[in-house]
Structures are given as C-alpha cells and as structure tokens.
Amino acid sequence: MSTPCPSYSGGCFKYSLNRLQNQDTGDGLMFYLNVHIYNNAGHFTSIRTETFHLPSRFPPGHGYVFDLDPEMMNISTDIDVHFTEHRMCAGWMGFKHHENVSIEVGIGLDLTTPNVVRFQSTSEIKNICLNSSSIVNDKVYFFIVKASCSGGTTISASNGIRIYDRHSPQNKLKVKIGKNCFSAKVFEVNVSIASDSTFIELPFTLIIGQRYLLFAENSEWQTILRINTSDALVQTEDNNYVLIPYVEKPTLQVHRNVSMDICLRLKISKCPAENILPNTNQLNISWTFPHTAASFEDIVCSVSLLKYVSVNSSDEESIFAPPQTLVGLSDITFHDMKFEAQTLYMASVQLCNNVRCLSPIHSQAFTIELEAPDISFINIEVIVANAGECVDVKASWKIIGQSANVAFYQWSVSRDEIGGQLLSVWENVLPNGTTVKVIFISFK
C-alpha cells in the first residue's frame, strides 16, 4: 500500500524502490506501470507508462578489457605488443546488469591510474583507439575502462601492452645461420698495452682453418686499438675481428691508437662461415635484436626456411620448412632436413604479435656441401739449385667441388703421401693465388 500523496499533488501513489529492485534479476530489465483509475459509478480506465530502467543497487560488474592491434581492429584477439607508434586500441566486454552505464577510457602505467591519457567519455560500446604523443615506444601501458551507473563505478584494465618502433627491428634485426657466435664457447685473454705495439701469444689452441670471432665487451675497443698477425687471416666484421688461423697458437700484434695505457679482456669464439655449410640433417637459425634480451619476452618470432630453384633464368622461391613460432627465444633448430646439392636456401624471420607479422628479414643465402671438395694437381715442378743444396718447387692445383668457402690453402713437401715426414714448412696460399714458389728447402 502506498503512502498518501502530498497535498495539492494532483494525485499520485508511491511504491518501495527496494521491492522493485529485488525483482530486477535480469540483465537490466525494463519496467513499466499499469495504472487503473475507477470512479464512483464503477467506470474505469487503464493507462500504461513508458518502459524504464530501475536505478542500480550495485556498481557495474567486472569488465574484460583486451588490447587490440591498431591495424587489425576487426580481430578481437588480445595482444601483448604492436608496432604502431603513439596509438593504442582496446575492446571490452562485461559491465552488464545495469541501467545507463557510461563509459570512460584512459591509458596508464599501472592498472588503475590514467596518468598517460586521462579518462575521457565515449559513446563507443565495444572498442576505441586513443592517440597521444605521450604513448612512446618500449614501455608497457595499460588500457583502462571506467564504467559508471547509479550504483557506483567499476574500473577494469587490460593486461598491458608494449609498443615497438617497427623501423628499428626491420632495419637492425640480423638473421644468422648457426648459433649466435657471442653465446658459444669463448676463449678469453687479458690484454695490457703500455706501448704503441704489443705482441700477444694466445694461450689456447685454435683449429687451423676454422673461423673465429675476436671481440671485447668494451664497445669502443676497436677505436682504441687495431690487431694484425702473420699467423692468420684477419678481417673486420661488424666492429669485430674475424680470425682464420694458419697455426694452432697464433701470435697477435696489437697496436694502440691512443696515447694511454689500455687494459681489456679479449674474447675469441668459434664462428663458422654461413654461405656454405657441411652436410647435415639439422640446421640452427639465430637472430639478434637491437634491444635488451628482456624484449624477447613478449615478441612472437615466426621462422621458416626458404628454397630457391632456378626456373627460366630466374630464382623461384618456395617454402622448404614451414614457419614455426616462438616467444622469448632467439634461436631455433630445424630437424630432419633433406637438403639438396647446388640449391640455394635462406632463413626468414618475422617479428609478430598474436594477429599479424612485420615484413620478413632474411639471412644470407647458403648452400649445403654434400661432399667435401677434392684437390687435383695441375702441375708440379722441382728445380735443383745452388749445386744441389736447394731446390725450387712450383705447384698449381684446382678444386674439384665448391671452392667458394676456401679461406686459404696450405702445402708442403713430404717424403710420404700423408705428410708425416715433412721436408719444408707448411706454406699458406690465398685462393686468388694458386701458384707459389718456395726456395731453400733442406733435404737433410
């Protein structure tokens, strides 16, 4: 029974709001009133009001907020990274069972405080994008949604997203055939330079003809010194030195470029060539990223192997090993590979999130050496000189098989076919000079 109406109200009735709210068990039910009016003669009429929502007794329920890729808004899949600067997008679900829910959105560095982009009202009901110069790369942001109704306010946030500059990984990501040389077994030697030039005999044994990488942790080390040696081939590569030794324990000559004492720790790691690989049924692919190792925790990498076959004087690309996806790793090994001779292969790495990938970055092309090359002598001359005390030896040869990966040749004169009784020291010949002359060889 309703309480009496106030005087001069024109007629009314009251009903407990709580009793009505107890009936509101649905998803924001619509209510209306049927009013029946009677007179003393027994006549009556009925009037039905427009539908209305009841004020809510509770704040909105929890909502689910998910980060979206700004360039793939049609896919409602939560992502952890994207590659579009100064822009964040999100969708949401939930916040049900309430009347007249208003939505505000913002961006923050934590789950509750919109300290990057302040809350702003929106009429969108499913998703929205926000643009701001305050949204910068390499930080984790949270998209925050505040839902309000007559019963209160609820704040829900996404699980966070990191934004990367797409140009940096596209330009600097390097794909390598084999494991990262810096993570392999490393020989170390302390170097102290107090004069303009110092000789250092390496205290460990290297493998003749193998390729090694020589580097130091000091990023400016190549600007303060330079290295050469007659015991190895020495080349520079990406602010490091490549060393291919002629002997097992080469001696390095280190020159300093500055007038100050230098102390640093040189590191040497085995680092095979990438253009021609020995016969194998498995292949490791690694890649380096221009950020800290922690950045790999949220980037998805899609890695595949490509095969190139010459068709009508052009190379036709096909997928040799289908893409494999990894998160938080920087290398992968493909197993049970059946490589073919005289065929070009290439590794492909794409940086991705859950819905799309950037353009692929490729390794250098490589081939597989199914059989080791052989040497065939073309000409050998032995000329006795100086009354029989010495001889001049001249030799030329050719490679049967692939020769592109030969760093240098070594040859000597021996009493037997296996080089067990050498009559001369081993001579080193670069690939561009297959003829060499050696004099003063003792036969004693």
GROMACS .gro file of C-alpha atoms in nm:
model
  444
    1MET     CA    1   0.000   0.000   0.000
    2SER     CA    2   0.141   0.339  -0.099
    3THR     CA    3   0.163   0.626   0.143
    4PRO     CA    4  -0.064   0.931   0.098
    5CYS     CA    5   0.035   1.182  -0.163
    6PRO     CA    6   0.142   1.530  -0.065
    7SER     CA    7  -0.129   1.796  -0.065
    8TYR     CA    8  -0.208   1.959  -0.395
    9SER     CA    9  -0.005   1.695  -0.586
   10GLY     CA   10  -0.276   1.625  -0.839
   11GLY     CA   11  -0.283   1.260  -0.733
   12CYS     CA   12  -0.004   1.008  -0.704
   13PHE     CA   13   0.098   0.685  -0.543
   14LYS     CA   14   0.429   0.557  -0.405
   15TYR     CA   15   0.591   0.215  -0.406
   16SER     CA   16   0.910   0.094  -0.239
   17LEU     CA   17   1.207   0.112  -0.481
   18ASN     CA   18   1.384  -0.168  -0.295
   19ARG     CA   19   1.092  -0.404  -0.354
   20LEU     CA   20   1.110  -0.333  -0.726
   21GLN     CA   21   1.488  -0.370  -0.732
   22ASN     CA   22   1.453  -0.715  -0.578
   23GLN     CA   23   1.263  -0.815  -0.890
   24ASP     CA   24   1.538  -0.686  -1.121
   25THR     CA   25   1.721  -1.016  -1.159
   26GLY     CA   26   1.785  -0.994  -1.532
   27ASP     CA   27   2.032  -0.808  -1.750
   28GLY     CA   28   1.896  -0.461  -1.678
   29LEU     CA   29   1.524  -0.543  -1.702
   30MET     CA   30   1.282  -0.287  -1.841
   31PHE     CA   31   0.986  -0.197  -1.612
   32TYR     CA   32   0.656  -0.021  -1.673
   33LEU     CA   33   0.342   0.066  -1.473
   34ASN     CA   34  -0.018  -0.026  -1.544
   35VAL     CA   35  -0.241   0.236  -1.377
   36HIS     CA   36  -0.616   0.154  -1.336
   37ILE     CA   37  -0.841   0.450  -1.249
   38TYR     CA   38  -1.201   0.395  -1.114
   39ASN     CA   39  -1.483   0.639  -1.037
   40ASN     CA   40  -1.780   0.603  -0.803
   41ALA     CA   41  -2.004   0.485  -1.084
   42GLY     CA   42  -1.784   0.185  -1.141
   43HIS     CA   43  -1.628   0.305  -1.459
   44PHE     CA   44  -1.254   0.270  -1.506
   45THR     CA   45  -0.971   0.322  -1.749
   46SER     CA   46  -0.618   0.180  -1.772
   47ILE     CA   47  -0.300   0.363  -1.864
   48ARG     CA   48   0.042   0.204  -1.928
   49THR     CA   49   0.357   0.408  -1.879
   50GLU     CA   50   0.667   0.401  -2.097
   51THR     CA   51   0.931   0.145  -2.004
   52PHE     CA   52   1.216   0.248  -1.778
   53HIS     CA   53   1.524   0.110  -1.601
   54LEU     CA   54   1.546   0.097  -1.226
   55PRO     CA   55   1.837   0.266  -1.053
   56SER     CA   56   2.102   0.005  -0.980
   57ARG     CA   57   2.173  -0.116  -0.630
   58PHE     CA   58   2.532  -0.211  -0.722
   59PRO     CA   59   2.819  -0.070  -0.927
   60PRO     CA   60   2.888  -0.230  -1.266
   61GLY     CA   61   3.033  -0.578  -1.255
   62HIS     CA   62   3.385  -0.661  -1.363
   63GLY     CA   63   3.468  -0.598  -1.727
   64TYR     CA   64   3.720  -0.772  -1.950
   65VAL     CA   65   3.948  -0.529  -2.139
   66PHE     CA   66   4.172  -0.657  -2.421
   67ASP     CA   67   4.439  -0.475  -2.622
   68LEU     CA   68   4.389  -0.465  -2.999
   69ASP     CA   69   4.629  -0.408  -3.287
   70PRO     CA   70   4.550  -0.062  -3.434
   71GLU     CA   71   4.594  -0.202  -3.784
   72MET     CA   72   4.380  -0.513  -3.724
   73MET     CA   73   4.078  -0.375  -3.538
   74ASN     CA   74   3.849  -0.635  -3.693
   75ILE     CA   75   4.022  -0.911  -3.493
   76SER     CA   76   3.917  -0.921  -3.127
   77THR     CA   77   4.227  -1.105  -3.005
   78ASP     CA   78   4.425  -0.975  -2.709
   79ILE     CA   79   4.785  -0.884  -2.797
   80ASP     CA   80   5.093  -0.808  -2.588
   81VAL     CA   81   5.286  -0.598  -2.842
   82HIS     CA   82   5.220  -0.393  -3.151
   83PHE     CA   83   5.420  -0.178  -3.390
   84THR     CA   84   5.213   0.142  -3.436
   85GLU     CA   85   5.360   0.446  -3.263
   86HIS     CA   86   5.161   0.688  -3.043
   87ARG     CA   87   4.839   0.485  -3.068
   88MET     CA   88   4.660   0.231  -2.850
   89CYS     CA   89   4.336   0.045  -2.912
   90ALA     CA   90   4.124  -0.179  -2.692
   91GLY     CA   91   3.793  -0.359  -2.677
   92TRP     CA   92   3.587  -0.458  -2.375
   93MET     CA   93   3.310  -0.686  -2.259
   94GLY     CA   94   3.109  -0.714  -1.938
   95PHE     CA   95   2.979  -0.426  -1.721
   96LYS     CA   96   2.632  -0.584  -1.750
   97HIS     CA   97   2.311  -0.588  -1.536
   98HIS     CA   98   2.293  -0.211  -1.503
   99GLU     CA   99   2.097   0.080  -1.636
  100ASN     CA  100   2.250   0.378  -1.816
  101VAL     CA  101   2.611   0.265  -1.790
  102SER     CA  102   2.850   0.542  -1.900
  103ILE     CA  103   3.199   0.455  -2.024
  104GLU     CA  104   3.524   0.648  -1.982
  105VAL     CA  105   3.860   0.532  -2.122
  106GLY     CA  106   4.219   0.622  -2.044
  107ILE     CA  107   4.576   0.490  -2.055
  108GLY     CA  108   4.817   0.448  -1.766
  109LEU     CA  109   5.139   0.292  -1.649
  110ASP     CA  110   4.950   0.080  -1.395
  111LEU     CA  111   4.612  -0.092  -1.375
  112THR     CA  112   4.416   0.189  -1.210
  113THR     CA  113   4.564   0.533  -1.282
  114PRO     CA  114   4.522   0.701  -1.624
  115ASN     CA  115   4.843   0.904  -1.593
  116VAL     CA  116   4.935   0.889  -1.964
  117VAL     CA  117   4.598   0.969  -2.125
  118ARG     CA  118   4.336   1.094  -1.879
  119PHE     CA  119   3.984   0.949  -1.866
  120GLN     CA  120   3.757   1.072  -2.143
  121SER     CA  121   3.394   0.986  -2.208
  122THR     CA  122   3.299   0.779  -2.508
  123SER     CA  123   2.977   0.662  -2.667
  124GLU     CA  124   3.151   0.357  -2.812
  125ILE     CA  125   3.020   0.033  -2.667
  126LYS     CA  126   3.276  -0.223  -2.793
  127ASN     CA  127   3.616  -0.072  -2.877
  128ILE     CA  128   3.806   0.251  -2.930
  129CYS     CA  129   4.151   0.385  -3.024
  130LEU     CA  130   4.334   0.666  -2.846
  131ASN     CA  131   4.616   0.874  -2.996
  132SER     CA  132   4.874   1.064  -2.794
  133SER     CA  133   5.236   1.173  -2.830
  134SER     CA  134   5.276   1.059  -2.468
  135ILE     CA  135   5.244   0.697  -2.583
  136VAL     CA  136   5.607   0.615  -2.661
  137ASN     CA  137   5.799   0.304  -2.758
  138ASP     CA  138   5.948   0.040  -2.527
  139LYS     CA  139   5.714   0.100  -2.234
  140VAL     CA  140   5.431  -0.116  -2.103
  141TYR     CA  141   5.091   0.060  -2.097
  142PHE     CA  142   4.752  -0.043  -1.962
  143PHE     CA  143   4.424   0.049  -2.130
  144ILE     CA  144   4.179   0.143  -1.852
  145VAL     CA  145   3.799   0.143  -1.881
  146LYS     CA  146   3.579   0.304  -1.615
  147ALA     CA  147   3.211   0.205  -1.617
  148SER     CA  148   2.967   0.409  -1.405
  149CYS     CA  149   2.599   0.382  -1.324
  150SER     CA  150   2.366   0.497  -1.047
  151GLY     CA  151   2.500   0.222  -0.822
  152GLY     CA  152   2.866   0.323  -0.844
  153THR     CA  153   3.180   0.285  -1.054
  154THR     CA  154   3.398  -0.007  -1.165
  155ILE     CA  155   3.745   0.018  -1.318
  156SER     CA  156   3.891  -0.262  -1.530
  157ALA     CA  157   4.218  -0.266  -1.726
  158SER     CA  158   4.393  -0.469  -1.992
  159ASN     CA  159   4.688  -0.692  -1.905
  160GLY     CA  160   4.932  -0.445  -2.062
  161ILE     CA  161   5.095  -0.390  -2.399
  162ARG     CA  162   5.439  -0.281  -2.520
  163ILE     CA  163   5.486  -0.075  -2.836
  164TYR     CA  164   5.788  -0.118  -3.062
  165ASP     CA  165   5.915   0.106  -3.336
  166ARG     CA  166   5.869  -0.109  -3.645
  167HIS     CA  167   6.159   0.057  -3.828
  168SER     CA  168   6.424  -0.034  -3.572
  169PRO     CA  169   6.378  -0.413  -3.585
  170GLN     CA  170   6.318  -0.405  -3.959
  171ASN     CA  171   6.649  -0.226  -4.017
  172LYS     CA  172   6.865  -0.383  -3.746
  173LEU     CA  173   6.742  -0.739  -3.694
  174LYS     CA  174   7.013  -0.977  -3.813
  175VAL     CA  175   6.944  -1.338  -3.902
  176LYS     CA  176   7.234  -1.581  -3.876
  177ILE     CA  177   7.282  -1.936  -3.999
  178GLY     CA  178   7.403  -2.117  -3.689
  179LYS     CA  179   7.407  -2.017  -3.325
  180ASN     CA  180   7.495  -1.667  -3.213
  181CYS     CA  181   7.875  -1.664  -3.201
  182PHE     CA  182   7.874  -1.448  -2.887
  183SER     CA  183   7.685  -1.719  -2.695
  184ALA     CA  184   7.915  -2.005  -2.798
  185LYS     CA  185   8.217  -2.132  -2.604
  186VAL     CA  186   8.455  -1.841  -2.561
  187PHE     CA  187   8.832  -1.829  -2.505
  188GLU     CA  188   8.945  -1.525  -2.307
  189VAL     CA  189   9.280  -1.350  -2.266
  190ASN     CA  190   9.373  -1.035  -2.073
  191VAL     CA  191   9.547  -0.768  -2.278
  192SER     CA  192   9.758  -0.491  -2.127
  193ILE     CA  193   9.913  -0.239  -2.367
  194ALA     CA  194  10.160   0.014  -2.230
  195SER     CA  195  10.347   0.084  -2.556
  196ASP     CA  196  10.240   0.156  -2.910
  197SER     CA  197  10.264  -0.210  -3.011
  198THR     CA  198  10.242  -0.535  -2.814
  199PHE     CA  199  10.272  -0.900  -2.918
  200ILE     CA  200  10.032  -1.147  -2.757
  201GLU     CA  201  10.071  -1.522  -2.796
  202LEU     CA  202   9.732  -1.683  -2.746
  203PRO     CA  203   9.749  -1.929  -2.453
  204PHE     CA  204   9.496  -2.171  -2.602
  205THR     CA  205   9.488  -2.392  -2.910
  206LEU     CA  206   9.281  -2.298  -3.215
  207ILE     CA  207   9.189  -2.519  -3.511
  208ILE     CA  208   9.379  -2.430  -3.827
  209GLY     CA  209   9.148  -2.302  -4.099
  210GLN     CA  210   8.845  -2.257  -3.872
  211ARG     CA  211   8.674  -1.921  -3.849
  212TYR     CA  212   8.685  -1.736  -3.516
  213LEU     CA  213   8.535  -1.410  -3.394
  214LEU     CA  214   8.757  -1.185  -3.182
  215PHE     CA  215   8.580  -0.923  -2.972
  216ALA     CA  216   8.576  -0.737  -2.639
  217GLU     CA  217   8.296  -0.623  -2.409
  218ASN     CA  218   8.410  -0.261  -2.438
  219SER     CA  219   8.202  -0.123  -2.726
  220GLU     CA  220   8.477   0.128  -2.818
  221TRP     CA  221   8.763  -0.119  -2.819
  222GLN     CA  222   8.815  -0.112  -3.196
  223THR     CA  223   8.860   0.264  -3.191
  224ILE     CA  224   9.144   0.247  -2.939
  225LEU     CA  225   9.340  -0.044  -3.088
  226ARG     CA  226   9.391  -0.248  -3.403
  227ILE     CA  227   9.506  -0.607  -3.450
  228ASN     CA  228   9.701  -0.790  -3.716
  229THR     CA  229   9.913  -1.105  -3.741
  230SER     CA  230  10.111  -1.307  -3.992
  231ASP     CA  231   9.977  -1.626  -3.832
  232ALA     CA  232   9.620  -1.587  -3.953
  233LEU     CA  233   9.384  -1.418  -4.194
  234VAL     CA  234   9.241  -1.110  -4.020
  235GLN     CA  235   8.930  -0.923  -4.136
  236THR     CA  236   8.693  -0.675  -3.973
  237GLU     CA  237   8.322  -0.751  -3.948
  238ASP     CA  238   8.056  -0.552  -3.756
  239ASN     CA  239   8.304  -0.386  -3.518
  240ASN     CA  240   8.476  -0.719  -3.450
  241TYR     CA  241   8.767  -0.910  -3.599
  242VAL     CA  242   8.736  -1.237  -3.791
  243LEU     CA  243   9.038  -1.462  -3.738
  244ILE     CA  244   9.123  -1.770  -3.952
  245PRO     CA  245   9.449  -1.913  -3.813
  246TYR     CA  246   9.734  -2.067  -4.010
  247VAL     CA  247   9.879  -2.214  -3.689
  248GLU     CA  248   9.731  -2.356  -3.370
  249LYS     CA  249   9.862  -2.080  -3.141
  250PRO     CA  250   9.886  -1.758  -3.341
  251THR     CA  251  10.065  -1.452  -3.209
  252LEU     CA  252   9.868  -1.128  -3.237
  253GLN     CA  253  10.026  -0.787  -3.281
  254VAL     CA  254   9.813  -0.527  -3.104
  255HIS     CA  255   9.861  -0.156  -3.181
  256ARG     CA  256   9.704   0.116  -2.972
  257ASN     CA  257   9.550   0.422  -3.137
  258VAL     CA  258   9.555   0.642  -2.826
  259SER     CA  259   9.835   0.761  -2.601
  260MET     CA  260   9.716   0.586  -2.288
  261ASP     CA  261   9.761   0.252  -2.120
  262ILE     CA  262   9.496   0.001  -2.225
  263CYS     CA  263   9.371  -0.298  -2.028
  264LEU     CA  264   9.088  -0.511  -2.161
  265ARG     CA  265   8.976  -0.870  -2.197
  266LEU     CA  266   8.976  -1.009  -2.550
  267LYS     CA  267   8.736  -1.293  -2.629
  268ILE     CA  268   8.762  -1.545  -2.911
  269SER     CA  269   8.468  -1.760  -3.017
  270LYS     CA  270   8.439  -2.017  -3.295
  271CYS     CA  271   8.210  -1.873  -3.563
  272PRO     CA  272   8.170  -2.085  -3.880
  273ALA     CA  273   8.102  -1.933  -4.221
  274GLU     CA  274   7.737  -1.906  -4.322
  275ASN     CA  275   7.741  -1.924  -4.701
  276ILE     CA  276   7.841  -2.293  -4.736
  277LEU     CA  277   7.754  -2.547  -4.468
  278PRO     CA  278   7.870  -2.906  -4.420
  279ASN     CA  279   7.626  -3.186  -4.495
  280THR     CA  280   7.373  -3.213  -4.213
  281ASN     CA  281   7.010  -3.304  -4.148
  282GLN     CA  282   6.954  -3.028  -3.894
  283LEU     CA  283   7.007  -2.654  -3.903
  284ASN     CA  284   7.018  -2.388  -3.633
  285ILE     CA  285   6.892  -2.036  -3.705
  286SER     CA  286   6.959  -1.748  -3.465
  287TRP     CA  287   6.885  -1.378  -3.469
  288THR     CA  288   6.987  -1.068  -3.276
  289PHE     CA  289   6.757  -0.782  -3.189
  290PRO     CA  290   6.864  -0.420  -3.122
  291HIS     CA  291   6.715  -0.424  -2.773
  292THR     CA  292   6.790  -0.597  -2.446
  293ALA     CA  293   6.724  -0.966  -2.406
  294ALA     CA  294   6.414  -0.888  -2.198
  295SER     CA  295   6.243  -0.751  -2.510
  296PHE     CA  296   6.212  -1.104  -2.645
  297GLU     CA  297   5.971  -1.198  -2.368
  298ASP     CA  298   5.668  -1.058  -2.549
  299ILE     CA  299   5.762  -1.068  -2.919
  300VAL     CA  300   5.646  -1.362  -3.129
  301CYS     CA  301   5.902  -1.474  -3.389
  302SER     CA  302   5.793  -1.669  -3.695
  303VAL     CA  303   6.087  -1.856  -3.850
  304SER     CA  304   6.092  -2.052  -4.176
  305LEU     CA  305   6.338  -2.186  -4.434
  306LEU     CA  306   6.308  -2.091  -4.800
  307LYS     CA  307   6.436  -2.276  -5.105
  308TYR     CA  308   6.532  -2.118  -5.438
  309VAL     CA  309   6.526  -2.312  -5.764
  310SER     CA  310   6.632  -2.164  -6.097
  311VAL     CA  311   6.343  -2.167  -6.345
  312ASN     CA  312   6.383  -1.999  -6.685
  313SER     CA  313   6.687  -1.800  -6.567
  314SER     CA  314   6.511  -1.672  -6.254
  315ASP     CA  315   6.504  -1.799  -5.896
  316GLU     CA  316   6.168  -1.937  -5.786
  317GLU     CA  317   6.103  -1.919  -5.411
  318SER     CA  318   5.926  -2.193  -5.218
  319ILE     CA  319   5.886  -2.282  -4.850
  320PHE     CA  320   6.133  -2.556  -4.757
  321ALA     CA  321   6.048  -2.572  -4.384
  322PRO     CA  322   5.711  -2.422  -4.277
  323PRO     CA  323   5.702  -2.137  -4.024
  324GLN     CA  324   5.749  -2.213  -3.657
  325THR     CA  325   5.654  -1.960  -3.392
  326LEU     CA  326   5.850  -1.889  -3.075
  327VAL     CA  327   5.813  -1.645  -2.788
  328GLY     CA  328   6.105  -1.524  -2.579
  329LEU     CA  329   6.371  -1.716  -2.775
  330SER     CA  330   6.642  -1.604  -3.017
  331ASP     CA  331   6.723  -1.927  -3.199
  332ILE     CA  332   6.562  -2.246  -3.329
  333THR     CA  333   6.687  -2.577  -3.470
  334PHE     CA  334   6.513  -2.743  -3.765
  335HIS     CA  335   6.545  -3.123  -3.761
  336ASP     CA  336   6.519  -3.398  -4.024
  337MET     CA  337   6.611  -3.169  -4.311
  338LYS     CA  338   6.684  -3.321  -4.652
  339PHE     CA  339   6.898  -3.061  -4.825
  340GLU     CA  340   6.985  -3.085  -5.192
  341ALA     CA  341   7.313  -3.016  -5.369
  342GLN     CA  342   7.367  -2.693  -5.565
  343THR     CA  343   7.050  -2.541  -5.420
  344LEU     CA  344   7.021  -2.202  -5.254
  345TYR     CA  345   6.849  -2.176  -4.917
  346MET     CA  346   6.764  -1.882  -4.697
  347ALA     CA  347   6.622  -1.836  -4.347
  348SER     CA  348   6.333  -1.596  -4.286
  349VAL     CA  349   6.240  -1.435  -3.953
  350GLN     CA  350   5.929  -1.223  -3.892
  351LEU     CA  351   5.851  -1.026  -3.577
  352CYS     CA  352   5.485  -1.073  -3.486
  353ASN     CA  353   5.216  -1.031  -3.226
  354ASN     CA  354   4.916  -1.261  -3.195
  355VAL     CA  355   4.741  -1.131  -3.507
  356ARG     CA  356   4.996  -1.011  -3.763
  357CYS     CA  357   5.364  -1.006  -3.860
  358LEU     CA  358   5.601  -0.745  -3.997
  359SER     CA  359   5.778  -0.799  -4.328
  360PRO     CA  360   6.030  -1.086  -4.319
  361ILE     CA  361   6.401  -1.037  -4.259
  362HIS     CA  362   6.624  -1.284  -4.444
  363SER     CA  363   6.960  -1.440  -4.376
  364GLN     CA  364   7.225  -1.452  -4.643
  365ALA     CA  365   7.176  -1.728  -4.897
  366PHE     CA  366   7.359  -2.054  -4.831
  367THR     CA  367   7.420  -2.392  -4.988
  368ILE     CA  368   7.493  -2.733  -4.838
  369GLU     CA  369   7.822  -2.904  -4.918
  370LEU     CA  370   7.709  -3.266  -4.951
  371GLU     CA  371   8.062  -3.385  -5.027
  372ALA     CA  372   8.395  -3.238  -4.924
  373PRO     CA  373   8.588  -3.080  -5.216
  374ASP     CA  374   8.894  -3.259  -5.351
  375ILE     CA  375   9.225  -3.123  -5.483
  376SER     CA  376   9.367  -3.210  -5.821
  377PHE     CA  377   9.725  -3.106  -5.903
  378ILE     CA  378   9.770  -2.949  -6.244
  379ASN     CA  379  10.145  -2.902  -6.248
  380ILE     CA  380  10.442  -2.961  -6.015
  381GLU     CA  381  10.798  -2.851  -6.089
  382VAL     CA  382  11.111  -2.929  -5.886
  383ILE     CA  383  11.428  -2.749  -6.000
  384VAL     CA  384  11.761  -2.821  -5.830
  385ALA     CA  385  11.950  -2.503  -5.749
  386ASN     CA  386  12.278  -2.393  -5.588
  387ALA     CA  387  12.483  -2.702  -5.674
  388GLY     CA  388  12.223  -2.943  -5.543
  389GLU     CA  389  12.194  -2.795  -5.195
  390CYS     CA  390  11.848  -2.645  -5.254
  391VAL     CA  391  11.556  -2.685  -5.490
  392ASP     CA  392  11.290  -2.454  -5.622
  393VAL     CA  393  10.939  -2.600  -5.600
  394LYS     CA  394  10.649  -2.466  -5.806
  395ALA     CA  395  10.298  -2.614  -5.788
  396SER     CA  396   9.949  -2.535  -5.917
  397TRP     CA  397   9.619  -2.712  -5.848
  398LYS     CA  398   9.244  -2.687  -5.881
  399ILE     CA  399   8.947  -2.770  -5.659
  400ILE     CA  400   8.701  -3.041  -5.757
  401GLY     CA  401   8.373  -2.930  -5.600
  402GLN     CA  402   8.278  -2.599  -5.436
  403SER     CA  403   8.569  -2.365  -5.373
  404ALA     CA  404   8.386  -2.050  -5.260
  405ASN     CA  405   8.433  -2.135  -4.893
  406VAL     CA  406   8.810  -2.194  -4.907
  407ALA     CA  407   8.987  -1.939  -4.687
  408PHE     CA  408   9.341  -2.047  -4.778
  409TYR     CA  409   9.548  -2.347  -4.885
  410GLN     CA  410   9.846  -2.498  -4.704
  411TRP     CA  411  10.106  -2.712  -4.874
  412SER     CA  412  10.444  -2.863  -4.804
  413VAL     CA  413  10.687  -3.121  -4.941
  414SER     CA  414  10.697  -3.457  -4.766
  415ARG     CA  415  10.879  -3.788  -4.803
  416ASP     CA  416  10.544  -3.973  -4.775
  417GLU     CA  417  10.188  -3.927  -4.902
  418ILE     CA  418  10.034  -3.838  -4.567
  419GLY     CA  419  10.265  -3.553  -4.466
  420GLY     CA  420  10.432  -3.749  -4.190
  421GLN     CA  421  10.791  -3.665  -4.297
  422LEU     CA  422  10.789  -3.301  -4.398
  423LEU     CA  423  11.087  -3.156  -4.584
  424SER     CA  424  10.957  -2.799  -4.565
  425VAL     CA  425  10.732  -2.586  -4.350
  426TRP     CA  426  10.367  -2.551  -4.441
  427GLU     CA  427  10.318  -2.266  -4.687
  428ASN     CA  428   9.995  -2.062  -4.694
  429VAL     CA  429   9.835  -1.966  -5.024
  430LEU     CA  430   9.528  -1.746  -5.064
  431PRO     CA  431   9.253  -1.861  -5.307
  432ASN     CA  432   9.337  -1.588  -5.560
  433GLY     CA  433   9.696  -1.716  -5.599
  434THR     CA  434   9.715  -2.086  -5.678
  435THR     CA  435  10.079  -2.074  -5.786
  436VAL     CA  436  10.351  -2.031  -5.526
  437LYS     CA  437  10.729  -2.055  -5.523
  438VAL     CA  438  10.922  -2.185  -5.224
  439ILE     CA  439  11.301  -2.184  -5.212
  440PHE     CA  440  11.574  -2.310  -4.982
  441ILE     CA  441  11.415  -2.638  -4.879
  442SER     CA  442  11.651  -2.861  -4.688
  443PHE     CA  443  11.652  -3.234  -4.765
  444LYS     CA  444  11.869  -3.326  -4.469
   0.00000   0.00000   0.00000
